[in-house]
PDB file of C-alpha atoms in Angstrom:
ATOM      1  CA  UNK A   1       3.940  -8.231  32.795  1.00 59.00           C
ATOM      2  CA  UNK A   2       2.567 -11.792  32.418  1.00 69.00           C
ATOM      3  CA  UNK A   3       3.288 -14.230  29.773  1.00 88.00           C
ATOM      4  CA  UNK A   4       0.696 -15.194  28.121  1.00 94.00           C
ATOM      5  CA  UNK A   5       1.902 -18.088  25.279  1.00 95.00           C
ATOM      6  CA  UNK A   6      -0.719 -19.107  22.641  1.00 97.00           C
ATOM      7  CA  UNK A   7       0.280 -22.551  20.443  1.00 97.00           C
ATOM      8  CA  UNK A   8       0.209 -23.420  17.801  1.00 97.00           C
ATOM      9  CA  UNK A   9       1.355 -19.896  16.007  1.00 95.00           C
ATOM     10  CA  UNK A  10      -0.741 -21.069  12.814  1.00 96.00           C
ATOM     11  CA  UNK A  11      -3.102 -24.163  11.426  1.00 95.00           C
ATOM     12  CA  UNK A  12      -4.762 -24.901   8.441  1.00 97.00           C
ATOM     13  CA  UNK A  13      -7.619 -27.569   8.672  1.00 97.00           C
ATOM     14  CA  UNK A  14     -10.495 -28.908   5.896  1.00 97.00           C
ATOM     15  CA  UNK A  15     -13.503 -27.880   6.042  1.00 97.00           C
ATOM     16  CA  UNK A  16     -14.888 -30.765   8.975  1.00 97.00           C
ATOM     17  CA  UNK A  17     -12.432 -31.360  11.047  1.00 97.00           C
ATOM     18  CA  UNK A  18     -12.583 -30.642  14.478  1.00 96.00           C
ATOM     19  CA  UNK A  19      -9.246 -28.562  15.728  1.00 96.00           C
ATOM     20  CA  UNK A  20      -8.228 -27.363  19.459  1.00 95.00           C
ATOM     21  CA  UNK A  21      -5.902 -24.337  20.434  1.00 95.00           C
ATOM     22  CA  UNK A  22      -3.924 -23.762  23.294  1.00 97.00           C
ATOM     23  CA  UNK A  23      -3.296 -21.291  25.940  1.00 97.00           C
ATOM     24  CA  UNK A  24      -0.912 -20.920  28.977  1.00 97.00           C
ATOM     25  CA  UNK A  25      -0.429 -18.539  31.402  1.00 95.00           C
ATOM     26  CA  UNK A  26       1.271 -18.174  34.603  1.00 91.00           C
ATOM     27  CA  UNK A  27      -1.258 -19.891  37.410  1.00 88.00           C
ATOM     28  CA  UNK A  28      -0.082 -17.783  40.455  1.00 85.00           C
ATOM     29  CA  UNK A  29      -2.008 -14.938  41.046  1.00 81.00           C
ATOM     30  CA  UNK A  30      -4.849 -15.641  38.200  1.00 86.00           C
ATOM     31  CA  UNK A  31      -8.017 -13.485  37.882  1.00 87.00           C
ATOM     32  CA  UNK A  32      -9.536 -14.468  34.350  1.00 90.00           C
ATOM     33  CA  UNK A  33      -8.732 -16.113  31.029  1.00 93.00           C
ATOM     34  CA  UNK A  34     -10.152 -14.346  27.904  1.00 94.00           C
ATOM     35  CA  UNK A  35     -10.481 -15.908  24.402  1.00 96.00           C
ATOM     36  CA  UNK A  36     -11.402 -12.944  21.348  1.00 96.00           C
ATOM     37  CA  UNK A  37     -11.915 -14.310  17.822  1.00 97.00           C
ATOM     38  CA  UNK A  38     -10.238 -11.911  14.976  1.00 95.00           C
ATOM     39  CA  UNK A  39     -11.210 -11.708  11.401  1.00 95.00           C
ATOM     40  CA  UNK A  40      -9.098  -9.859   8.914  1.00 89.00           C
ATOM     41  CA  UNK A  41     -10.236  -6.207   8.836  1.00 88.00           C
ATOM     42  CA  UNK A  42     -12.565  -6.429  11.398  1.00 92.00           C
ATOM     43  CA  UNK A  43     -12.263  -5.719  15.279  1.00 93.00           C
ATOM     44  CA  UNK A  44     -11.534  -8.416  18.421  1.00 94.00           C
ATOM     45  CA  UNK A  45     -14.900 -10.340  19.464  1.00 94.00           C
ATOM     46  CA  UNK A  46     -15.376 -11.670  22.847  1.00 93.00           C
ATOM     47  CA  UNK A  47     -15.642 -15.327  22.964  1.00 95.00           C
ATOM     48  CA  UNK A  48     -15.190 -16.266  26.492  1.00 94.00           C
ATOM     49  CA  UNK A  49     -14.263 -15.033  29.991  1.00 92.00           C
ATOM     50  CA  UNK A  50     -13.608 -17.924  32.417  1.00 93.00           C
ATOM     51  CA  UNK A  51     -12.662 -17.597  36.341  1.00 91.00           C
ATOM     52  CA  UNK A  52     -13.115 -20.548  37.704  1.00 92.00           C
ATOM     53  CA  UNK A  53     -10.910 -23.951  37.475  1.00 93.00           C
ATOM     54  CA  UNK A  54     -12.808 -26.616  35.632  1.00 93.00           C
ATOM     55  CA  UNK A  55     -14.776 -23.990  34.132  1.00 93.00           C
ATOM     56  CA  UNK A  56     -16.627 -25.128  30.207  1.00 96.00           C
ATOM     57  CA  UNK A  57     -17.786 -22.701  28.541  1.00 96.00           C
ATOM     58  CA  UNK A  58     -19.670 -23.239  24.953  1.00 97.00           C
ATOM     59  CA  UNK A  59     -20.865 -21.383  21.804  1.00 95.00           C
ATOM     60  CA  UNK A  60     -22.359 -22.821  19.253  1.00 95.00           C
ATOM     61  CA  UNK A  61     -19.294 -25.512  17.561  1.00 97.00           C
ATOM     62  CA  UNK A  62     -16.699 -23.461  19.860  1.00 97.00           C
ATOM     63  CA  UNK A  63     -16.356 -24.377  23.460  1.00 98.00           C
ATOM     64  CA  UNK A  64     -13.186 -23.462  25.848  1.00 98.00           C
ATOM     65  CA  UNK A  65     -11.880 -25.026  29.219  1.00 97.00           C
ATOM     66  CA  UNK A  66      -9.683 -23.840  31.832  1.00 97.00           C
ATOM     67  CA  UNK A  67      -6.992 -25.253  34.176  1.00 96.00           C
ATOM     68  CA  UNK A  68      -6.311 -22.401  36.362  1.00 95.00           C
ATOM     69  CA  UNK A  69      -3.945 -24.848  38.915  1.00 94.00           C
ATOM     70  CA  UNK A  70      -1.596 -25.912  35.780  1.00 94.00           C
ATOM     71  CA  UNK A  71      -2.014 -22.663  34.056  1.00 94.00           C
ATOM     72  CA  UNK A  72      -3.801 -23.358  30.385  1.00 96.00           C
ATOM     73  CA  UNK A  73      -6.862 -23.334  28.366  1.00 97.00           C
ATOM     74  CA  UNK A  74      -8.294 -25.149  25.602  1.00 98.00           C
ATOM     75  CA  UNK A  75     -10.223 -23.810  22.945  1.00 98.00           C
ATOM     76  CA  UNK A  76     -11.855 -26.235  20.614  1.00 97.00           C
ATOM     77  CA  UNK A  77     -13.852 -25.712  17.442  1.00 98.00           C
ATOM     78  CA  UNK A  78     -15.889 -28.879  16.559  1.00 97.00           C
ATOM     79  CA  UNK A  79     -16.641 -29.275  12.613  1.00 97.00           C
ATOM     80  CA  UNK A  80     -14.694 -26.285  11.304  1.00 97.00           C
ATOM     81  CA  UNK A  81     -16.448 -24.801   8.584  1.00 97.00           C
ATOM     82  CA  UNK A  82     -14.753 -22.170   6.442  1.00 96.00           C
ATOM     83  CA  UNK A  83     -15.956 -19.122   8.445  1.00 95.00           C
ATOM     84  CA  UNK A  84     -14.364 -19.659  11.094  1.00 97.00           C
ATOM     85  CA  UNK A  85     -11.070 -18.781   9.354  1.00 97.00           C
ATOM     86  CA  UNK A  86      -9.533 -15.948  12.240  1.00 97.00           C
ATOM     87  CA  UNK A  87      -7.067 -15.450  14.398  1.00 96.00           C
ATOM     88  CA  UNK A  88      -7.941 -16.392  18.183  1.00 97.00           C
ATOM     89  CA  UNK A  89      -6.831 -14.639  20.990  1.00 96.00           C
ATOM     90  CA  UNK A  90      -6.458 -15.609  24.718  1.00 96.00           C
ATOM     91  CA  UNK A  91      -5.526 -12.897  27.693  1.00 94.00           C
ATOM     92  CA  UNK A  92      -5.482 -13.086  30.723  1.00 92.00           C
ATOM     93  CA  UNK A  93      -4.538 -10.329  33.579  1.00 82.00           C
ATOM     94  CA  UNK A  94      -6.248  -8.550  36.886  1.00 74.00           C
ATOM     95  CA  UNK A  95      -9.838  -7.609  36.437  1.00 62.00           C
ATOM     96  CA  UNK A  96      -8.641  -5.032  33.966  1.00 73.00           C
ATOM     97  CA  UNK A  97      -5.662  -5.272  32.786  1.00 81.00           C
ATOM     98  CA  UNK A  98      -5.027  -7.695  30.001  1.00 88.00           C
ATOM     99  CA  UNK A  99      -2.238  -9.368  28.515  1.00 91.00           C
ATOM    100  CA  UNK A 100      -2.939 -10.948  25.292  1.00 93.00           C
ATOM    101  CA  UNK A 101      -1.087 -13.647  23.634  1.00 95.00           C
ATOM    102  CA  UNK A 102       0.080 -13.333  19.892  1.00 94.00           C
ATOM    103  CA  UNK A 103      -3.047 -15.715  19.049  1.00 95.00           C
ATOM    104  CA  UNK A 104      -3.265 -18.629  16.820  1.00 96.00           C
ATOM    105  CA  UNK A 105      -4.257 -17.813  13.139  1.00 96.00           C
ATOM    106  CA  UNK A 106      -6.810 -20.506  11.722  1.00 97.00           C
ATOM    107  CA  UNK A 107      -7.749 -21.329   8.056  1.00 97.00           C
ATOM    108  CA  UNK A 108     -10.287 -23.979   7.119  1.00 97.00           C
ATOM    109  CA  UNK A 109      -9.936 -24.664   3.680  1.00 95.00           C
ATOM    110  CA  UNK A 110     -13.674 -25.801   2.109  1.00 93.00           C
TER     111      UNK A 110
ATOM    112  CA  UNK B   1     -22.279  -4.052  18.108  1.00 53.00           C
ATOM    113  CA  UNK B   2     -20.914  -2.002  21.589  1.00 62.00           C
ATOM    114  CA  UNK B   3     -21.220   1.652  20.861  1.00 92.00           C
ATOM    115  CA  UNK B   4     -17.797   2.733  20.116  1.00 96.00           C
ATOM    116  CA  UNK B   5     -16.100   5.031  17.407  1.00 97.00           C
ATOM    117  CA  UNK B   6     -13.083   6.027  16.788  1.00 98.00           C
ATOM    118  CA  UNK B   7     -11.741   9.533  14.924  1.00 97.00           C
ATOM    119  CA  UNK B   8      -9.792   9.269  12.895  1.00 97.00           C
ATOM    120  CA  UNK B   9      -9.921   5.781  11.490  1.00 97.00           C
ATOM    121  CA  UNK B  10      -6.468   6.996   9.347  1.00 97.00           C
ATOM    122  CA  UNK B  11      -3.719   9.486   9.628  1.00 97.00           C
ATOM    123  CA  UNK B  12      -0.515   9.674   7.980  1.00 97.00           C
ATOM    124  CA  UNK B  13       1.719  11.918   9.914  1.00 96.00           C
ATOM    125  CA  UNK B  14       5.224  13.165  10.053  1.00 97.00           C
ATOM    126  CA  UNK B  15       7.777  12.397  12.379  1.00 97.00           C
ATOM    127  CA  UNK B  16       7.695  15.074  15.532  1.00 97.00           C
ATOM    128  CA  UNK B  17       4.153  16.108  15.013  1.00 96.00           C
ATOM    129  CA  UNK B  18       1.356  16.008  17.701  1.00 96.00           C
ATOM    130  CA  UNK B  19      -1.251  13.086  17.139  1.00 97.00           C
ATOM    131  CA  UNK B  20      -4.622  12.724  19.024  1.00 98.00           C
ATOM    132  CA  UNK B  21      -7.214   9.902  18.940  1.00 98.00           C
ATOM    133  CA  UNK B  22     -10.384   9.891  20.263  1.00 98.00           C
ATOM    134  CA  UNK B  23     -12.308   7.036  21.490  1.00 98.00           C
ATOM    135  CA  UNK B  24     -15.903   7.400  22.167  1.00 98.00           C
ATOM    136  CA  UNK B  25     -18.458   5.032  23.740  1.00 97.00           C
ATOM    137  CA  UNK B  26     -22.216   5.001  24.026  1.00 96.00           C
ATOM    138  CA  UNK B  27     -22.112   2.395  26.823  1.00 93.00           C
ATOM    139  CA  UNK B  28     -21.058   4.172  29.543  1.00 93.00           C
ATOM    140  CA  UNK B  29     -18.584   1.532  30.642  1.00 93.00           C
ATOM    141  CA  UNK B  30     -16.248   2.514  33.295  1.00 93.00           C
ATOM    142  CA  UNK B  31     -13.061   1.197  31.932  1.00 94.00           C
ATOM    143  CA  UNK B  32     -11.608   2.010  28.726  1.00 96.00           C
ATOM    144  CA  UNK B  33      -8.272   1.017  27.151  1.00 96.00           C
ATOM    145  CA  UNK B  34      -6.471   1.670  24.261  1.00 97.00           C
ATOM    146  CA  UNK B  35      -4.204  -0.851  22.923  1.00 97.00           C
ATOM    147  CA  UNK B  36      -1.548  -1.078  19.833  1.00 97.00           C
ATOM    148  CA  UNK B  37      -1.088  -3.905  17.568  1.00 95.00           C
ATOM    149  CA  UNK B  38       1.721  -5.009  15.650  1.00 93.00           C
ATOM    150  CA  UNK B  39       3.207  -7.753  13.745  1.00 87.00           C
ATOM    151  CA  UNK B  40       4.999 -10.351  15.773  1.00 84.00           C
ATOM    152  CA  UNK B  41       3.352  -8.417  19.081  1.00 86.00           C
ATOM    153  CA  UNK B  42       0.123  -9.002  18.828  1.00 84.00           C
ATOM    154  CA  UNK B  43      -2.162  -6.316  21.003  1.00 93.00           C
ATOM    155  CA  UNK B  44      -0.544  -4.498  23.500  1.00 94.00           C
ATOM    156  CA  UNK B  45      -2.015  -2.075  26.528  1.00 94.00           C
ATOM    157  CA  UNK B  46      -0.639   1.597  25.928  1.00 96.00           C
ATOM    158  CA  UNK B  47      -3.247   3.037  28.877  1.00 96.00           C
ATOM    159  CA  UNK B  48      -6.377   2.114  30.473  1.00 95.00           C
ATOM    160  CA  UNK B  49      -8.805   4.524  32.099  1.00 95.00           C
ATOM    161  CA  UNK B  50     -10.836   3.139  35.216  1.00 92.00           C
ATOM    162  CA  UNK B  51     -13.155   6.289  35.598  1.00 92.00           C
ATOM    163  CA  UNK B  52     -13.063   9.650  34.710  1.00 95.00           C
ATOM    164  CA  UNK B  53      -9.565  11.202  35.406  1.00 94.00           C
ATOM    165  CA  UNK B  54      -8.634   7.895  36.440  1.00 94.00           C
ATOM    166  CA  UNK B  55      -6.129   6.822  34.252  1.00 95.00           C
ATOM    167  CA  UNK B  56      -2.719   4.232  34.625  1.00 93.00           C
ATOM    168  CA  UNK B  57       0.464   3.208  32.187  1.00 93.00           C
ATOM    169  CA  UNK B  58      -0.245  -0.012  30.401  1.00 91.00           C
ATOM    170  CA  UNK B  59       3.165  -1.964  28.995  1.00 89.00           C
ATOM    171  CA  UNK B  60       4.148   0.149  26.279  1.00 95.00           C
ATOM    172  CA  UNK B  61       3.161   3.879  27.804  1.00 95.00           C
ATOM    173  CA  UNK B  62       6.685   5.054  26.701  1.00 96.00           C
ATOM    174  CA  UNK B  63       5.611   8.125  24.856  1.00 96.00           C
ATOM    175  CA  UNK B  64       1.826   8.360  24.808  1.00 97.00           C
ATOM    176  CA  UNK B  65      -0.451  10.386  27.239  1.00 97.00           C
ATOM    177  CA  UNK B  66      -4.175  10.121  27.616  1.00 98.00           C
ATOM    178  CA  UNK B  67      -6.850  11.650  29.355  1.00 97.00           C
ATOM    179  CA  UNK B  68     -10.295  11.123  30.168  1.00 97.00           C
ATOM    180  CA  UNK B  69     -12.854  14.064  30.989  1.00 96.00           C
ATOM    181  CA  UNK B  70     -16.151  12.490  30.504  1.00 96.00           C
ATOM    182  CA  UNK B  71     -16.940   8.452  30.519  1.00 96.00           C
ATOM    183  CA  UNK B  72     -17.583   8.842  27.058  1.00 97.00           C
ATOM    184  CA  UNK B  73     -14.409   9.866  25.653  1.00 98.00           C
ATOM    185  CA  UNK B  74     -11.338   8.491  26.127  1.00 98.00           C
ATOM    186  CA  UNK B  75      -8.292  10.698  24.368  1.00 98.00           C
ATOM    187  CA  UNK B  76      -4.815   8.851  23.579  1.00 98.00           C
ATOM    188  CA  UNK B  77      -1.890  11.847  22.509  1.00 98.00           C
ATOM    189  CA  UNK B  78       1.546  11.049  21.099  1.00 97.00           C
ATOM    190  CA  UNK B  79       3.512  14.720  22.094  1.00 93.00           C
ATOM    191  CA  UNK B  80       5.710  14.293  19.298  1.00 96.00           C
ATOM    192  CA  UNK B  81       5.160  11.350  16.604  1.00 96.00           C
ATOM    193  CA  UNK B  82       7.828   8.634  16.591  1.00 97.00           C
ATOM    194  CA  UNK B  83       8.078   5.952  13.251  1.00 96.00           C
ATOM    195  CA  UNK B  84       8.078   3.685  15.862  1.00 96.00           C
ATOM    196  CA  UNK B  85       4.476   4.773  16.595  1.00 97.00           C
ATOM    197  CA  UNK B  86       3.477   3.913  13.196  1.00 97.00           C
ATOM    198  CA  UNK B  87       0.962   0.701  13.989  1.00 97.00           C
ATOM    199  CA  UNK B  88      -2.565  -0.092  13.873  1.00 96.00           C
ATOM    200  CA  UNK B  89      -4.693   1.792  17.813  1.00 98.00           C
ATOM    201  CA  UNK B  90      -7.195  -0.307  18.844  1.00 97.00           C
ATOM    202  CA  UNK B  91     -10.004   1.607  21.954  1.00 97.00           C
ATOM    203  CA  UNK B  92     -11.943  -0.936  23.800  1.00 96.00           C
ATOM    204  CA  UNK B  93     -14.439  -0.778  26.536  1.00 95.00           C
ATOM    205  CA  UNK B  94     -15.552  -3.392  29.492  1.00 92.00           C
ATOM    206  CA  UNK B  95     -18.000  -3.022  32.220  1.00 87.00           C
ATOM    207  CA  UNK B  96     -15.714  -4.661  34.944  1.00 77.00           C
ATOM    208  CA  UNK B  97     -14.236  -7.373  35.149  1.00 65.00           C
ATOM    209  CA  UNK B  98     -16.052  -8.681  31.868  1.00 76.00           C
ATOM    210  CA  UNK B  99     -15.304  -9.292  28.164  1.00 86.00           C
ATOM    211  CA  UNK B 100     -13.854  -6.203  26.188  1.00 92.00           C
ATOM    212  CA  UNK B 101     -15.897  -4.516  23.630  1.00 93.00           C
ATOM    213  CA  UNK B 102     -12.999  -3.169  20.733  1.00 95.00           C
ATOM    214  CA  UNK B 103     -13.391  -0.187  18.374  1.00 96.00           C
ATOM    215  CA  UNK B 104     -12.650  -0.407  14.826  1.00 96.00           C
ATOM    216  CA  UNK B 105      -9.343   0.547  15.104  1.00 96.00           C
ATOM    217  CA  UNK B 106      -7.186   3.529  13.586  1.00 97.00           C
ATOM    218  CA  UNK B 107      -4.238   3.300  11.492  1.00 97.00           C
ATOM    219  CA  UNK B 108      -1.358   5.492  12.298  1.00 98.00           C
ATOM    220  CA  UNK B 109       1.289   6.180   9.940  1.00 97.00           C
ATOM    221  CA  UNK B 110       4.713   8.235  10.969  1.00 97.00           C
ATOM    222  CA  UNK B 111       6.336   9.158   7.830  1.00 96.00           C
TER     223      UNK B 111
END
């Protein structure tokens, strides 16, 4: 079973500022790194899936990086606008079987 | 939205009782998974499915079975309801190697 650590556990931002997340995993055998976003009462959405060391990935204000060689990933969330209040999850695992971390629960406060 | 439902979307059970949910995609992905998620744990893999009758444990298989008989439909069973099982079952879905697709969960409760 890998372990797969998300920090920090919570953060509260203003409506604005730009916030990052991280994510770290072991980087021996690696496949993929997931990130889901999570609103209350709703289901997991797929942000990102990143293989490749170096890899950027971007949507919209949120964009993600990966160091597969030191084992972490970045997510970052540029201008956070109250919306965007969720909890965000990384995994990673073999091509199918996931690990998730306990995610990192974000309010923006307008 | 991925096609994918899940029956029920609540049960309240009691302890020692037989509990089935059913996932069921539109997709036809190959895998399917179905995951529990609880406070402090976060989501966890019960059992994944890689093709029809192709099934393996996930972490936390300890009293859960599943089958899968079509691609559509992916069955998880708890032979004999624990408290412990009470928790919120979460079906998902992925082509390969890609991004998972999640249901809308069902909430179990073990009384």
């Amino acid at each position: 079973i890998l372990n797969v650590e998300q920090s920090p556990q919570s953060l509260h931002v203003q409506e604005g500022d730009s916030t990052n997340f991280t994510c770290s995993f072991p980087s021996s055998n690696f496949y993929a790194l997931h990130w889901y976003r999570w609103e209350t009462a709703k289901s997991p959405e797929a942000l990102f899936v990143m293989t490749l060391n170096g890899d950027e990935k971007k949507k919209g204000r949120i964009s993600a990086t990966l160091n597969t060689k030191e084992g972490y990933s970045y997510l970052y969330i540029k201008g956070s606008q109250p919306e965007d209040s969720a909890t965000y999850l990384c995994a990673s695992g073999s091509n199918y079987k996931l690990t998730f971390g306990k995610g990192t629960l974000l309010t923006v406060n307008p | 939205d991925a096609g994918i439902t899940q029956s029920p979307r609540h049960k309240v059970t009691e302890t020692g009782t037989p509990v089935t949910l059913r996932c069921h995609q539109t997709e036809n992905h190959r895998y399917m998974y179905w995951y529990r998620q609880d406070p402090g744990h976060g989501l966890r893999l019960i059992h994944y499915s890689y093709g029809v009758k192709d099934t393996d444990k996930g972490e936390v298989s300890d009293g859960y079975s599943v089958s899968r008989s079509k691609t559509e439909d992916f069955l998880l069973t708890l032979e004999s309801a624990t408290s412990s099982q009470t928790s919120v079952y979460f079906c998902a879905i992925s082509r390969d190697s890609y991004e998972q697709y999640f249901g809308p969960g069902t909430r179990l409760t073990v009384t």
